[in-house]
Amino acid sequence: MRDMVLEKIELLRQRMVKMGLEFGLDHPDVLEYSKQIDQLHNELNQLDHSLSKVGKKSKPYRFYMLENKAHFA
């Protein structure tokens, strides 16, 4: 579940950057992507918080880009 949220965040971020470069940072679609990313970050924080309450440690994640593809480790 957590990895899916991270993947969605990265895909939306890539789309947002592409649109921002093409149409400007104040374009309504760019702002909508930003809102969606914020919501997913909140969801990720809630997931991490619930995992810590149960006593499970969420493993740290790393993100890196290779050839315009997102990879999580």
mmCIF file of N, CA, C and O in Angstrom, residues 15-35:
data_model
loop_
_atom_site.group_PDB
_atom_site.id
_atom_site.type_symbol
_atom_site.label_atom_id
_atom_site.label_comp_id
_atom_site.label_asym_id
_atom_site.label_seq_id
_atom_site.Cartn_x
_atom_site.Cartn_y
_atom_site.Cartn_z
ATOM 1 N N ARG A 15 4.248 14.594 -13.841
ATOM 2 C CA ARG A 15 3.244 15.275 -14.678
ATOM 3 C C ARG A 15 3.167 16.759 -14.332
ATOM 4 O O ARG A 15 3.060 17.605 -15.213
ATOM 5 N N MET A 16 3.204 17.058 -13.031
ATOM 6 C CA MET A 16 3.120 18.445 -12.582
ATOM 7 C C MET A 16 4.306 19.258 -13.110
ATOM 8 O O MET A 16 4.129 20.373 -13.611
ATOM 9 N N VAL A 17 5.495 18.701 -13.028
ATOM 10 C CA VAL A 17 6.690 19.403 -13.508
ATOM 11 C C VAL A 17 6.591 19.639 -15.017
ATOM 12 O O VAL A 17 6.858 20.745 -15.502
ATOM 13 N N LYS A 18 6.175 18.620 -15.749
ATOM 14 C CA LYS A 18 6.038 18.755 -17.204
ATOM 15 C C LYS A 18 5.033 19.857 -17.560
ATOM 16 O O LYS A 18 5.301 20.710 -18.400
ATOM 17 N N MET A 19 3.874 19.831 -16.899
ATOM 18 C CA MET A 19 2.850 20.860 -17.160
ATOM 19 C C MET A 19 3.348 22.235 -16.734
ATOM 20 O O MET A 19 3.092 23.234 -17.403
ATOM 21 N N GLY A 20 4.037 22.292 -15.592
ATOM 22 C CA GLY A 20 4.548 23.562 -15.093
ATOM 23 C C GLY A 20 5.542 24.191 -16.049
ATOM 24 O O GLY A 20 5.541 25.407 -16.254
ATOM 25 N N LEU A 21 6.394 23.376 -16.653
ATOM 26 C CA LEU A 21 7.360 23.887 -17.618
ATOM 27 C C LEU A 21 6.672 24.362 -18.894
ATOM 28 O O LEU A 21 7.101 25.324 -19.524
ATOM 29 N N GLU A 22 5.606 23.689 -19.246
ATOM 30 C CA GLU A 22 4.908 24.033 -20.490
ATOM 31 C C GLU A 22 3.952 25.216 -20.329
ATOM 32 O O GLU A 22 3.886 26.093 -21.182
ATOM 33 N N PHE A 23 3.195 25.235 -19.211
ATOM 34 C CA PHE A 23 2.134 26.228 -19.063
ATOM 35 C C PHE A 23 2.364 27.242 -17.945
ATOM 36 O O PHE A 23 1.576 28.167 -17.790
ATOM 37 N N GLY A 24 3.371 27.034 -17.125
ATOM 38 C CA GLY A 24 3.626 27.940 -16.007
ATOM 39 C C GLY A 24 3.104 27.359 -14.700
ATOM 40 O O GLY A 24 2.168 26.551 -14.686
ATOM 41 N N LEU A 25 3.731 27.770 -13.616
ATOM 42 C CA LEU A 25 3.420 27.193 -12.312
ATOM 43 C C LEU A 25 2.054 27.596 -11.771
ATOM 44 O O LEU A 25 1.542 26.952 -10.862
ATOM 45 N N ASP A 26 1.461 28.647 -12.303
ATOM 46 C CA ASP A 26 0.165 29.079 -11.795
ATOM 47 C C ASP A 26 -1.009 28.550 -12.632
ATOM 48 O O ASP A 26 -2.155 28.937 -12.432
ATOM 49 N N HIS A 27 -0.722 27.646 -13.550
ATOM 50 C CA HIS A 27 -1.786 27.044 -14.358
ATOM 51 C C HIS A 27 -2.677 26.180 -13.456
ATOM 52 O O HIS A 27 -2.179 25.477 -12.577
ATOM 53 N N PRO A 28 -4.001 26.223 -13.636
ATOM 54 C CA PRO A 28 -4.921 25.468 -12.779
ATOM 55 C C PRO A 28 -4.624 23.965 -12.712
ATOM 56 O O PRO A 28 -4.763 23.360 -11.648
ATOM 57 N N ASP A 29 -4.208 23.358 -13.817
ATOM 58 C CA ASP A 29 -3.894 21.922 -13.796
ATOM 59 C C ASP A 29 -2.662 21.628 -12.945
ATOM 60 O O ASP A 29 -2.597 20.618 -12.257
ATOM 61 N N VAL A 30 -1.673 22.516 -13.005
ATOM 62 C CA VAL A 30 -0.458 22.352 -12.189
ATOM 63 C C VAL A 30 -0.829 22.444 -10.712
ATOM 64 O O VAL A 30 -0.371 21.638 -9.890
ATOM 65 N N LEU A 31 -1.668 23.399 -10.378
ATOM 66 C CA LEU A 31 -2.105 23.557 -8.986
ATOM 67 C C LEU A 31 -2.921 22.351 -8.519
ATOM 68 O O LEU A 31 -2.811 21.925 -7.364
ATOM 69 N N GLU A 32 -3.710 21.786 -9.410
ATOM 70 C CA GLU A 32 -4.489 20.593 -9.060
ATOM 71 C C GLU A 32 -3.566 19.403 -8.790
ATOM 72 O O GLU A 32 -3.779 18.650 -7.837
ATOM 73 N N TYR A 33 -2.536 19.241 -9.618
ATOM 74 C CA TYR A 33 -1.558 18.176 -9.347
ATOM 75 C C TYR A 33 -0.910 18.378 -7.984
ATOM 76 O O TYR A 33 -0.714 17.429 -7.226
ATOM 77 N N SER A 34 -0.588 19.608 -7.670
ATOM 78 C CA SER A 34 0.034 19.913 -6.380
ATOM 79 C C SER A 34 -0.883 19.532 -5.216
ATOM 80 O O SER A 34 -0.439 18.943 -4.229
ATOM 81 N N LYS A 35 -2.164 19.827 -5.358
ATOM 82 C CA LYS A 35 -3.131 19.457 -4.314
ATOM 83 C C LYS A 35 -3.226 17.946 -4.159
ATOM 84 O O LYS A 35 -3.276 17.420 -3.047
#
